[in-house]
Structures are given as structure tokens and as C-alpha cells.
Coordinates of C-alpha atoms in Angstrom, one line a residue:
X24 CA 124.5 116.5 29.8
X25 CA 125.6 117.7 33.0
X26 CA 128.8 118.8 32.0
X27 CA 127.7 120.0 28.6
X28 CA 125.5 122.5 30.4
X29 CA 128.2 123.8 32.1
X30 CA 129.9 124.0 29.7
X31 CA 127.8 126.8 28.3
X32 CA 127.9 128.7 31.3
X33 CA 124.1 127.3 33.3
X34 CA 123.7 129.6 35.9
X35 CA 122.0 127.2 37.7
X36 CA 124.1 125.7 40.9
X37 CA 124.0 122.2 41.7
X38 CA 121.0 120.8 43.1
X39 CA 120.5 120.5 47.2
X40 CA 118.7 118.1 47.8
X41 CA 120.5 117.0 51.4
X42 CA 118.3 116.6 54.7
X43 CA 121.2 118.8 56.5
X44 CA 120.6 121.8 54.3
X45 CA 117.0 122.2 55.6
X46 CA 114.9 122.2 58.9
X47 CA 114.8 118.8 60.5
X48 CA 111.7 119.3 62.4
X49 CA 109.1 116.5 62.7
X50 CA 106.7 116.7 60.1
X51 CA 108.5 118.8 58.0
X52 CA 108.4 117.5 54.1
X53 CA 111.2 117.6 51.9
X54 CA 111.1 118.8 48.2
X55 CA 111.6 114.9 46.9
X56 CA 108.8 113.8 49.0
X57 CA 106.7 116.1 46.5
X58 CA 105.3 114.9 43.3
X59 CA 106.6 115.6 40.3
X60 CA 105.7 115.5 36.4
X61 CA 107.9 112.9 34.8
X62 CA 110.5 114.2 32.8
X63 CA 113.5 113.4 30.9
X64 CA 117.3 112.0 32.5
X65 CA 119.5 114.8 33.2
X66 CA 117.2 117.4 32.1
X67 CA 114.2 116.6 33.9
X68 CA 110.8 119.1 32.6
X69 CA 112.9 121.4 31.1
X70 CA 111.9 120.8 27.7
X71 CA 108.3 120.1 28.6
X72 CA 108.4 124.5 29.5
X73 CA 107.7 126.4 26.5
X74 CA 107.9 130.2 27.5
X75 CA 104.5 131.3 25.7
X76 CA 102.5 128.4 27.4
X77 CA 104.3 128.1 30.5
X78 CA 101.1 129.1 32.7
X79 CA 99.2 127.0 31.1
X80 CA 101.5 124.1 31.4
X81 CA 102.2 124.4 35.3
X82 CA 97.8 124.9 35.7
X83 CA 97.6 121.5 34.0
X84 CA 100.1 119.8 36.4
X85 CA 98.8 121.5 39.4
X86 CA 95.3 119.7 38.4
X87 CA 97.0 116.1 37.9
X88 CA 99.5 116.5 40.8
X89 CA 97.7 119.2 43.1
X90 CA 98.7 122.7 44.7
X91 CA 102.6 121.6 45.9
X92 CA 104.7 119.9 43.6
X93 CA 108.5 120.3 42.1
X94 CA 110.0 120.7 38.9
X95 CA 113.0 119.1 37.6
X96 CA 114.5 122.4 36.3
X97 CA 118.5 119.8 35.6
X98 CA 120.4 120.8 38.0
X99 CA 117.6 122.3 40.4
X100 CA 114.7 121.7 41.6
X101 CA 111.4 123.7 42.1
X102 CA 108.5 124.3 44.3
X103 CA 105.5 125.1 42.6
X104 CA 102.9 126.2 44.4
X105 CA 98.6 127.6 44.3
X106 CA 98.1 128.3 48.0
X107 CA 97.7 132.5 47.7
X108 CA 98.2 132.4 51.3
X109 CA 101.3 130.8 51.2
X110 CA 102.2 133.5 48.4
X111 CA 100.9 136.5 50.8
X112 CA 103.9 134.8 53.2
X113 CA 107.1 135.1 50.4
X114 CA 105.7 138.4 49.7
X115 CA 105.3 139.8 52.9
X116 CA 109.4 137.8 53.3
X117 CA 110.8 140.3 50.8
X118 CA 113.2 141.8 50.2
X119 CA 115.0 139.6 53.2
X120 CA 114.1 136.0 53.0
X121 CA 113.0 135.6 49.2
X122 CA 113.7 137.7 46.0
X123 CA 112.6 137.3 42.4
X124 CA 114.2 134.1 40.3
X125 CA 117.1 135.2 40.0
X126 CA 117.7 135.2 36.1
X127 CA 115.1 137.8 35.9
X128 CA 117.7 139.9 37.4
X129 CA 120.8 138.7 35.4
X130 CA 118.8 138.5 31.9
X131 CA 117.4 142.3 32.5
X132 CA 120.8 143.2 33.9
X133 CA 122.5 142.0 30.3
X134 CA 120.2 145.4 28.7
X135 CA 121.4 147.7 30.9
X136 CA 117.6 147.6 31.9
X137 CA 117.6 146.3 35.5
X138 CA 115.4 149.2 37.2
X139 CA 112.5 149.3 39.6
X140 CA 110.9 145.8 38.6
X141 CA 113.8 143.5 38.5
X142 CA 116.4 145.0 40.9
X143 CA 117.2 143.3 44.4
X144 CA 118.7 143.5 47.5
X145 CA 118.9 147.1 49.5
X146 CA 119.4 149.0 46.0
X147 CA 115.7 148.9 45.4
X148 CA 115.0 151.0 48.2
X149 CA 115.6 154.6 47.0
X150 CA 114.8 153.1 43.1
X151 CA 111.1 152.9 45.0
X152 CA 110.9 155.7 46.7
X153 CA 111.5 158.1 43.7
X154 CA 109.1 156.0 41.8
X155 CA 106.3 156.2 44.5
X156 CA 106.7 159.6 44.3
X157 CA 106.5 160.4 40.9
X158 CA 103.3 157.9 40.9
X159 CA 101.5 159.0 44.0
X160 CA 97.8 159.3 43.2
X161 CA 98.3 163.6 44.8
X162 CA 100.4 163.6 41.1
X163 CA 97.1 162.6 39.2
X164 CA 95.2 166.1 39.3
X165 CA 97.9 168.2 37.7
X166 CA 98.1 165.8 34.8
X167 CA 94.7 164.7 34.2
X168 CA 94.3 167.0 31.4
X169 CA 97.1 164.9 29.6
X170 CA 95.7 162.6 30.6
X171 CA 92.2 163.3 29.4
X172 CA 93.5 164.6 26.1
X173 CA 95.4 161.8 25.1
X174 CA 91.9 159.4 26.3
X175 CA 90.3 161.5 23.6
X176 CA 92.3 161.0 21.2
X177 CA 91.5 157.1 21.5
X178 CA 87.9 157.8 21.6
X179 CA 88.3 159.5 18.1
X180 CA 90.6 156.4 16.8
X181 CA 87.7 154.5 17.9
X182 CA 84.8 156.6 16.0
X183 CA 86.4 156.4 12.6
X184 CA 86.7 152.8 12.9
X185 CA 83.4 153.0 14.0
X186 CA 81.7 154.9 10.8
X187 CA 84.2 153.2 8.9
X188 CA 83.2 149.7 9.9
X189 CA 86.5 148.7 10.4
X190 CA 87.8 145.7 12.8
X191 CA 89.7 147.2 15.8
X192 CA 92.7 145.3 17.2
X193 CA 92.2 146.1 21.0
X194 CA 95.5 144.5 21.6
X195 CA 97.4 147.2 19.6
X196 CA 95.4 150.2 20.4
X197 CA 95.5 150.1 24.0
X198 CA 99.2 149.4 24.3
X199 CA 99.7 152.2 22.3
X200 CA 97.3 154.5 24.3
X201 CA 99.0 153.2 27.3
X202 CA 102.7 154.0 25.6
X203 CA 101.3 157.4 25.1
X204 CA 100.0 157.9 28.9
X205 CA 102.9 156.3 30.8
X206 CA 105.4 158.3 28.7
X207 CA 103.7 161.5 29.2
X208 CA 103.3 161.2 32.9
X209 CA 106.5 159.9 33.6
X210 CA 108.8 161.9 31.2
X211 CA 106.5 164.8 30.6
X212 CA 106.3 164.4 26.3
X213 CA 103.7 162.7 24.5
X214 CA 105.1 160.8 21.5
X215 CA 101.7 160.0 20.3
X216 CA 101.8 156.3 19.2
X217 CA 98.1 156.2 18.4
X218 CA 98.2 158.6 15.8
X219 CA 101.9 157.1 14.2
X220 CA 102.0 154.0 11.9
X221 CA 105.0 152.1 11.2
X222 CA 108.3 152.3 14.0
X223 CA 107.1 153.6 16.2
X224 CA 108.7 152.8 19.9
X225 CA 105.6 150.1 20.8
X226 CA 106.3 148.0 17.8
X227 CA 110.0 147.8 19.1
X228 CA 108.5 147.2 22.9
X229 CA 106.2 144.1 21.8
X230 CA 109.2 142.6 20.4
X231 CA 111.0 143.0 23.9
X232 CA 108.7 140.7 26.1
X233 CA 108.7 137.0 24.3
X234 CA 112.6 137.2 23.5
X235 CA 113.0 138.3 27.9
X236 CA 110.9 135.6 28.5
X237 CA 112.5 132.7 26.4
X238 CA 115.4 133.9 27.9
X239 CA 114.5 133.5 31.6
X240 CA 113.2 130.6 30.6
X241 CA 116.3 128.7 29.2
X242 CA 118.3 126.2 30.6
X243 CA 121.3 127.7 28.5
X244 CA 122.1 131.2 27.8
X245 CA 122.8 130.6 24.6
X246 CA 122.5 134.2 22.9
X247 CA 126.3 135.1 25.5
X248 CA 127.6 132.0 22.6
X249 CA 125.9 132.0 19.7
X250 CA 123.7 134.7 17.9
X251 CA 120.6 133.2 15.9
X252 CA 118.3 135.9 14.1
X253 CA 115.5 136.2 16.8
X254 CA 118.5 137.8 18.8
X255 CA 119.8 140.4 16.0
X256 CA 116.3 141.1 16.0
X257 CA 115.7 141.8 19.7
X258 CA 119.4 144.1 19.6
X259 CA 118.1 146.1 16.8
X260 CA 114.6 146.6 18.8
X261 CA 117.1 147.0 22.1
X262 CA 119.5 149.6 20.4
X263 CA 115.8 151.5 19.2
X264 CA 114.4 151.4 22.5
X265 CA 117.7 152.6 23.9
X266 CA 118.0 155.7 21.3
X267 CA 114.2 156.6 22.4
X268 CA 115.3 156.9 26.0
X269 CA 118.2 158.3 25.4
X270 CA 116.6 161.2 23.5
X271 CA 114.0 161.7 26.7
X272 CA 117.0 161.5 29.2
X273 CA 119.0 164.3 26.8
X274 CA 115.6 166.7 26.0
X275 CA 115.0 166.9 29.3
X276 CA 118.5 167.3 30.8
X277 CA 118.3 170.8 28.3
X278 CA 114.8 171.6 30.0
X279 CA 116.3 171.2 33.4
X280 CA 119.3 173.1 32.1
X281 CA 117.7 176.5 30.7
X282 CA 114.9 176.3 33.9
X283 CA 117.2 176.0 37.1
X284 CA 115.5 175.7 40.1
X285 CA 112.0 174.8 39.0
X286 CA 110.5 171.7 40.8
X287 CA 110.8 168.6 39.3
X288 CA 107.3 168.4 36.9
X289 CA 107.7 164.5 36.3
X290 CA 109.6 160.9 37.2
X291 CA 112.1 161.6 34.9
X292 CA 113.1 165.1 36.2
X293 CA 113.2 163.6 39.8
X294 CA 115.7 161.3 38.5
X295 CA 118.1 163.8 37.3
X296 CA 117.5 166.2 39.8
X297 CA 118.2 164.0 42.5
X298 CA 121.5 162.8 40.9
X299 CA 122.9 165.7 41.2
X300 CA 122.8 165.7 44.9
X301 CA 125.4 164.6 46.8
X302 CA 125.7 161.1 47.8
X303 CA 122.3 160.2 45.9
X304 CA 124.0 157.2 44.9
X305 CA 121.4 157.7 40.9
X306 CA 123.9 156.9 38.4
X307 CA 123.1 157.8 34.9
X308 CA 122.6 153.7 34.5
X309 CA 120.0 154.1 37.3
X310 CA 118.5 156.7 35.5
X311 CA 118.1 154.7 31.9
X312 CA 116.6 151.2 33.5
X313 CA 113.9 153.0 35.3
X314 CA 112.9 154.7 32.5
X315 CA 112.8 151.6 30.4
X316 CA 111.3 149.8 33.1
X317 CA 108.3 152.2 33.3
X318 CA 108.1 152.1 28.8
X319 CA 107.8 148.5 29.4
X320 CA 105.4 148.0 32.5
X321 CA 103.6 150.5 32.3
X322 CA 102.0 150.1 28.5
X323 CA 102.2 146.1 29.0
X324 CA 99.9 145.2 32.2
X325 CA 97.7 147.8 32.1
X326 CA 96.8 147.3 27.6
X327 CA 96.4 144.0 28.7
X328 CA 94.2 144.3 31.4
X329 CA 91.6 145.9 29.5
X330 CA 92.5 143.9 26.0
X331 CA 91.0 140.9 28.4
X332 CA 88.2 143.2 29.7
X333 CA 87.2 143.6 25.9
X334 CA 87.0 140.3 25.8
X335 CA 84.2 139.2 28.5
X336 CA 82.8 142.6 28.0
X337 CA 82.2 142.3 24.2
X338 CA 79.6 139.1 24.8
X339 CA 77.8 141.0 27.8
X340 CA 75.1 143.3 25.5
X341 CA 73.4 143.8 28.7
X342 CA 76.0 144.8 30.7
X343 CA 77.3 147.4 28.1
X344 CA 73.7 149.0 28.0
X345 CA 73.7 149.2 31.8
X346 CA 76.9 150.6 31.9
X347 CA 76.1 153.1 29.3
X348 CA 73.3 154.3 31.1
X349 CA 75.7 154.9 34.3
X350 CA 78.2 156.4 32.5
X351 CA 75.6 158.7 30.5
X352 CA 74.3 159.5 34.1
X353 CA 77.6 160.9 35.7
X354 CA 79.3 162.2 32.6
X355 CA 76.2 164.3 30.8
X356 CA 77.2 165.2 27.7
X357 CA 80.8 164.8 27.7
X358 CA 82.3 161.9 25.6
X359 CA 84.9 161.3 28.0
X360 CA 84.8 161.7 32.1
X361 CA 86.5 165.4 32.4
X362 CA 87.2 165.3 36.1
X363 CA 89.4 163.2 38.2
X364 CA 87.4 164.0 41.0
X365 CA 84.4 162.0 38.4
X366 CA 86.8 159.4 38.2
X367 CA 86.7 158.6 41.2
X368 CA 83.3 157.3 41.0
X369 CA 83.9 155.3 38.1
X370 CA 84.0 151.8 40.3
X371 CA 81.7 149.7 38.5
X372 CA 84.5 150.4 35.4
X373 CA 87.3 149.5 37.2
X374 CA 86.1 146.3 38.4
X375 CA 85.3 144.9 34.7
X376 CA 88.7 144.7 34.7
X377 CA 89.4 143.4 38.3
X378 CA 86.8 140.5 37.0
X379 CA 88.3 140.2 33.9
X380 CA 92.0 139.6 35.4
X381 CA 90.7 137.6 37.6
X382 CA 89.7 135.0 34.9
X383 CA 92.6 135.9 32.5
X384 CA 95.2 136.8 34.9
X385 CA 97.7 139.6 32.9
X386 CA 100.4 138.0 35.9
X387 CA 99.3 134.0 36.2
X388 CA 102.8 133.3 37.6
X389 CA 104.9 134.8 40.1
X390 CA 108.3 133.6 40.2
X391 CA 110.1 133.9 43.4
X392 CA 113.3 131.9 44.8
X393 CA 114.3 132.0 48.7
X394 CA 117.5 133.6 49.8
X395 CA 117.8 131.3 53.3
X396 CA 116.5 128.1 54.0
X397 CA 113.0 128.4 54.4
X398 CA 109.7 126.3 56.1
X399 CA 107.2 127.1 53.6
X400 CA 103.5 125.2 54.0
X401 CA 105.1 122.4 55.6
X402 CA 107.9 121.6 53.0
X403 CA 111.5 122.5 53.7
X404 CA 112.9 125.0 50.7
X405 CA 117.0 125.1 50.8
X406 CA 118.2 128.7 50.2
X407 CA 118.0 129.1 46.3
X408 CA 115.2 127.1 45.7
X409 CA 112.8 128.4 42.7
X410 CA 109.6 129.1 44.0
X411 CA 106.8 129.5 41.4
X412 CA 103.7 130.3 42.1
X413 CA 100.3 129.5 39.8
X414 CA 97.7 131.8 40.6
X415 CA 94.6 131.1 38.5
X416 CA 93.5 127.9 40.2
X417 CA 92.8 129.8 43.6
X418 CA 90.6 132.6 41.8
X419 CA 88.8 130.0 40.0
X420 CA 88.2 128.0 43.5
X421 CA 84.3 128.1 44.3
X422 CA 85.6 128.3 48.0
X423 CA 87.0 131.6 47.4
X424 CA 85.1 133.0 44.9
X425 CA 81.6 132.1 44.7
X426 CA 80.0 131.2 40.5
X427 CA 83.9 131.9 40.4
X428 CA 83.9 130.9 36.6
X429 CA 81.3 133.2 36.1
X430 CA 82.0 137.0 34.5
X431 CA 80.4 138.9 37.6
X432 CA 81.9 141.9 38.0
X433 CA 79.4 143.2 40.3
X434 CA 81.1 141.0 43.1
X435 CA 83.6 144.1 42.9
X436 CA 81.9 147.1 42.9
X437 CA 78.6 146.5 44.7
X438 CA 77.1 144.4 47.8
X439 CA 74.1 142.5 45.7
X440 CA 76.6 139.6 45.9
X441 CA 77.7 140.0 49.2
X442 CA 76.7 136.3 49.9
X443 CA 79.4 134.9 47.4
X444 CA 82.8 134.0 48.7
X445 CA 85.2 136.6 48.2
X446 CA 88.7 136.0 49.2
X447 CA 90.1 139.3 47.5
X448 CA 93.4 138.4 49.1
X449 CA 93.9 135.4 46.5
X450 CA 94.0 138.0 43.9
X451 CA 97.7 139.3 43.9
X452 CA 97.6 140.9 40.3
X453 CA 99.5 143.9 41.8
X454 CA 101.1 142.2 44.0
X455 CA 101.5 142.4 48.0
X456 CA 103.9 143.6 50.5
X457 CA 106.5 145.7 50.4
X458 CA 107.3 145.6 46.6
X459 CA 103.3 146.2 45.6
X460 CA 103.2 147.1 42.4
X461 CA 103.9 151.2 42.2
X462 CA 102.0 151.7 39.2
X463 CA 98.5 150.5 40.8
X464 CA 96.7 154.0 41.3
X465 CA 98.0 155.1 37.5
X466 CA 96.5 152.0 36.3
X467 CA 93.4 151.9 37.9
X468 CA 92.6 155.5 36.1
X469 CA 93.1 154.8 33.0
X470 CA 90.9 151.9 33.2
X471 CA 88.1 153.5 34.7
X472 CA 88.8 156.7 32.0
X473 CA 89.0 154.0 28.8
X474 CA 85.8 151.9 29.8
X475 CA 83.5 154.5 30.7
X476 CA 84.6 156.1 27.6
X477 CA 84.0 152.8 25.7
X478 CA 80.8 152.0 27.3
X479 CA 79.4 155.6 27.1
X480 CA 80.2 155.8 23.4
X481 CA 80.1 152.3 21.3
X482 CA 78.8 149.0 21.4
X483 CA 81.1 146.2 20.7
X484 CA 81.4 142.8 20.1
X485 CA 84.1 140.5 19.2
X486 CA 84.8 140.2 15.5
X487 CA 86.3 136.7 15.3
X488 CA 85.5 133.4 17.1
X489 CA 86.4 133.9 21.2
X490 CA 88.5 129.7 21.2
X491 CA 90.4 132.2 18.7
X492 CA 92.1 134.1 20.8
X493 CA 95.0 132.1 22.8
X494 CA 96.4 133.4 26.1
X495 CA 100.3 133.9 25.6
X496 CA 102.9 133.9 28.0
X497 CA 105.3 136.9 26.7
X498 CA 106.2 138.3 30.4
X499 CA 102.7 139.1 31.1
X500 CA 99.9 137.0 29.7
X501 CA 98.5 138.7 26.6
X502 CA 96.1 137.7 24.4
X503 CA 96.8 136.7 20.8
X504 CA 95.1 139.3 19.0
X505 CA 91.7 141.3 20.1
X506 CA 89.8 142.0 16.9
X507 CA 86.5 144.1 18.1
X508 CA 83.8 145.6 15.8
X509 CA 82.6 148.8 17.6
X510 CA 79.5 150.9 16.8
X511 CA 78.7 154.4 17.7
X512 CA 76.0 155.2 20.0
X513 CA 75.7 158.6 18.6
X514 CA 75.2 157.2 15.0
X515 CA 71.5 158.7 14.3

């Protein structure tokens, strides 16, 4: 099998396994003094690791074998890990002394696609700081009224299906809405997803996710030897996604073009702007996976987010009436919050999804792998080790997070549960450390803007059975569907 594997090109290296590769301090564990879930000869759990379950797979072993064991990946092995402190440490380590698992790079790379998110090493640096810019919360107040528009638009969506009595599918409005925001702040045109049925670029983008995942995932890349029709279908929804950008990097190359001189109005312009100065070192191919980065991230975590808030929120009557009455309160008669500075106040919104993501994680794994040989919690990690990281099991620990399996998000927003545990540092959905997630402060808007809208407008409740709706691993952790009936508060 060995052979066979490599064969087929396995970019995974031999195992190490050797006492001289790592520290030989007293005390210090090795990874085969960990336990492990049996597996097979040769290939070890690697068939036990479907790509759409995978969180759920490594929770169940972390409750049999506890918060440190390896996997038998066939010709490595893994640390798996649910101490959030010991994740705070890699974190905190990068870019120097860990990185993400490496064929998150390579498999991105193969697309042309490796921006922001998956690049490593020093390139990253100036990737981020054009990025940060272009994302900085001072950015928000000149394009709230996109913004704000384009959150109306929704809100209407939502009132014909409202006195139409029609089933919503959170799950597909909200990655369109977030489509529609992210490509409007970032490359300045709205292409208006939520108001197009039929090809439109999310329907190519959801089809993007599972086939990256089951690709990271593999033990073989089989798709550089033999094409099977799931990957015809991801290159036709690759080569659609590439003509989209291609179109935004072009249009707005002409903008740029007949407007010399002005100052750059969005990411995208910054981009191209900045290439043009000497020694930038932004390529063209620079240019086209950040762009692609931000389609994907950007409408992925954030839909998801609040598809999950929808979710807890839809059996909380009580809580919606209470935060209708807030939102009524600050907003007057407006249907949707018209100032950012209004915004702003909108905590109690925000932190239904905090709780929400807390519960449903939209990131329950992190996957890291060390570049040197690393000490980690007591357990010697040789340089190249896979280190995965389960987060659920420490936001659902009653020693961090007190009721923690509880819907509360009060413990957020408010001090009435200031006598709960709260360990916000176990909950890493952004991420920590130098490569924090950039798209935080852009994400935290639109949830506040879309749940105060919600809440001040409809009531809703789910419109199938809640063990319906499976958590799927597809990059982020989505939910299977989100059917919601909503109805209007304004309905006399």
C-alpha cells in the first residue's frame, strides 16, 4: 500500500516517529505514547475521515480517547488536540514555528486561488496589509449606504415570502446577501445575487467548498491522475468563478484607467494601484487569488454564522419579542438600522450569533502543522507534524462556559450572567494572533444589520423538524438546509 500511494504522488513524507527527532527532556511524551483510534494496516484512520463529517468524527474520538490523541493519517501521524490554550500557543507561533496543513496550501495553489487565507511563509505579509486596509472598520462609514441598500433589499425578499407564506431557505438567502455585500465592498459593484435566479456566481461558489475539502482531505490526489465527474464539475464552476473575477479585475482596470489619480475607492483598486508601484512585488496572480479568496470567505463564514443563528433563534419566541422591542426602541420607524453610528449599539444582535457559533461552530477545526520540532502540552511534535485542533468540546465545557449547552446569548452582551464561567478565550471562531481573521469588523456589521432587521420586522420559526438539519463539513461547517417560515410584524 505503501508503495502504491507513492505511486500516485502522496504528498505526505514518511512518518517520524524517532526519539532523536524530538526534545529528550524528562517527562516529555512522544506522539506513540498517545492514544489512538484503531485503524486499518498501512492506512491507519484514513478511511474512517469522511470530509463532510470530519468534525464530528474527531469530537467523538476526543470523548472515547480524551483532549490529546494521534491519528494514523498512512504515512504520518497527527496530534489532535481540545486544549484552546494550547491552540492560543500555535496561533500566537505563526507564521514562524507552525503554518496551516500544508495541502490547504498546495490544493488552493492548483486554482490559481492561493491568496490571503491559505498563503504562507513571509509572502503573506503585504497580502495582509492591503487587505487590513481595505477592511479597516474607518472604511465602513463611506460604504454603509451600500451597505444599507443592499440589507434592504433582503428585508423586501423577506416580506414577499412573508405575505406569500412561502418557506425561506436561510441557507441560500444569506450567502447570497453576503455575495452581494463582500463584492460590493471589496470590488466596488453589486452583482445583486438576491434578486438573480439561476447561474449566478454563488451557485458556482457553493460547489467550490465540498470538492476543496475532499481534496485536502485525501490521502491521494487523485483528480492530478484521473478525472471522475465531480471534478469536470468543480472546473466548469472554477473556469465560471474565474471568468466573474476576471471581468471585476478588467472593469475596473478601465475605471482606474479613464480616472488617473483618484484614490483607490475599494480592495480591489488597492490591488492594482499598488502593482503598479515599483518593487510592489503584486503580480496579476496576486491580484486574482485575493479576490477569490474574499468571494469565498467572505459570503461563506459570515451566511453561515447567522444561517446557525436562525436556527436557535427560530425556537426562542420570547427572545424574538424582546429583541423586537429593542430594535423598535433604537431604530423608530425605520425597517432597517440607517446609521453605522446605530450600529454600533446593536450588541445584543451580534452576540445571537457569538452564542450561536459557539454551539454550532461555522470553524470546529483548525488545522495546523509545525514547521520545527515543537514541545506542545507536554508531547514532543517532530517538524511537520499535522496538528488538528477540535474546538467545540471546550465551548461546551461547564468549566468555561457556565449552562454552556444552554442558548444564552445574554452571557455576551450583558453582565446579568456575570456569575457564569466565561472563558471567551476558548472561542477562536476568528481566530488569534497574528493571522486574526481580517474580515471580523465587516462581519460583525452585517450581523448586527440582518438580525435587527429580522427581529424588528418578522417572526420566525423553523419550518421543518430541527434533528433535520445536519451540520456539514464543506470548509466551514454549514448546515444542511435552513427552511424558515417568517411573518410580518407589520401585517395589520
Amino acid at each position: 500500500m505503501a508503495a502504491v500511494l507513492q505511486a500516485f504522488g502522496c504528498r505526505y513524507p514518511p512518518r517520524k516517529e524517532k526519539m532523536s527527532q524530538t526534545p529528550t527532556d524528562s517527562g516529555v511524551r512522544r506522539l506513540a505514547d498517545l492514544p489512538s483510534p484503531p485503524g486499518l494496516p498501512l492506512i491507519g484512520n484514513l478511511l474512517q475521515l469522511a470530509p463532510e463529517r470530519l468534525h464530528l468524527t474527531l469530537e467523538q474520538w476526543a470523548r472515547e480517547l480524551g483532549p490529546m490523541y494521534t491519528l494514523d493519517l498512512g504515512t504520518k501521524r497527527a496530534l489532535v488536540c481540545c486544549d484552546p490554550e494550547l491552540l492560543q500557543t500555535v496561533l500566537r507561533d505563526r507564521p514562524e514555528g507552525y503554518r496551516r496543513y500544508s495541502p490547504i496550501e498546495s490544493v488552493i495553489a492548483e486554482q490559481h486561488a492561493n491568496g490571503l487565507f491559505s498563503i504562507e511563509g513571509e509572502a503573506w505579509r503585504p497580502q495582509r496589509k492591503l487587505v487590513m486596509q481595505a477592511l479597516a472598520a474607518t472604511n465602513f462609514r463611506a460604504f454603509y449606504p451600500a451597505l444599507h441598500a443592499i440589507t434592504e433589499r433582503l428585508r423586501q425578499r423577506w416580506q414577499r415570502a412573508a405575505d406569500a407564506g412561502e418557506t425561506v431557505d436561510m441557507a441560500v438567502d444569506l450567502v447570497r446577501y453576503t455575495v452581494d455585500v463582500t463584492t460590493a465592498l471589496a470590488f466596488g459593484e453589486d452583482p445583486n445575487t438576491l434578486e438573480q435566479s439561476g447561474n449566478v456566481i454563488q451557485d458556482q461558489l457553493a460547489l467550490i467548498f465540498p470538492m476543496l475539502m475532499s481534496r485536502i482531505s485525501a490521502p491521494v490526489p487523485w483528480w492530478r491522475y484521473i478525472r471522475l465527474p465531480r471534478d469536470r464539475r468543480f472546473d466548469r464552476s472554477m473556469q465560471s468563478v474565474r471568468a466573474h473575477v476576471d471581468g471585476l479585475i478588467e472593469r475596473t482596470r478601465s475605471r482606474l484607467h479613464a480616472q488617473p489619480g483618484d484614490r483607490p475607492r475599494n480592495l480591489l483598486e488597492a490591488m492594482l494601484i499598488a502593482s503598479n508601484e515599483p518593487g510592489s512585488g503584486i503580480t496579476d496572480e496576486m491580484i486574482f487569488a485575493n479576490v477569490i479568496t474574499l468571494l469565498m470567505a467572505g459570503e461563506d463564514t459570515t451566511a453561515h454564522s447567522l444561517s446557525w443563528t436562525m436556527y436557535f433563534l427560530s425556537a426562542e419566541p420570547a427572545l424574538q419579542a424582546r429583541l423586537h422591542d429593542e430594535a423598535a426602541a433604537l431604530m423608530g420607524d425605520a425597517l432597517v438600522c440607517p446609521q453605522l453610528d446605530d450600529v454600533k449599539r446593536l450588541d445584543a444582535f451580534e452576540a445571537l450569533a457569538t452564542e450561536a457559533t459557539r454551539l454550532k461552530p461555522i470553524a470546529p477545526l483548525f488545522f495546523k502543522e509545525a514547521l520545527a520540532d515543537k514541545v506542545l502540552g507536554g508531547v514532543a511534535i517532530p517538524a511537520g507534524t499535522p496538528v488538528f485542533f477540535v474546538l467545540r468540546p471546550a465551548m461546551l465545557d461547564e468549566q468555561r462556559f457556565g449552562q454552556a449547552s444552554t442558548y444564552l446569548p445574554e452571557r455576551w452582551s450583558d453582565d446579568r450572567h456575570a456569575a457564569l464561567a466565561h472563558d471567551s478565550r476558548a472561542y477562536v471562531q476568528f481566530g488569534a494572533g497574528p493571522r486574526v481573521c481580517p474580515g471580523r469588523q465587516l462581519a460583525g456589521v452585517e450581523m448586527r444589520l440582518v438580525l435587527s432587521m429580522l427581529c424588528r420586522n418578522f417572526t420566525m420559526e423553523l419550518a421543518t423538524e430541527r434533528e433535520s438539519i445536519k451540520e456539514v463539513m464543506a470548509f466551514t461547517m454549514m448546515p444542511s438546509a435552513m427552511p424558515v417560515r417568517l411573518r410580518s410584524r407589520h401585517t395589520p
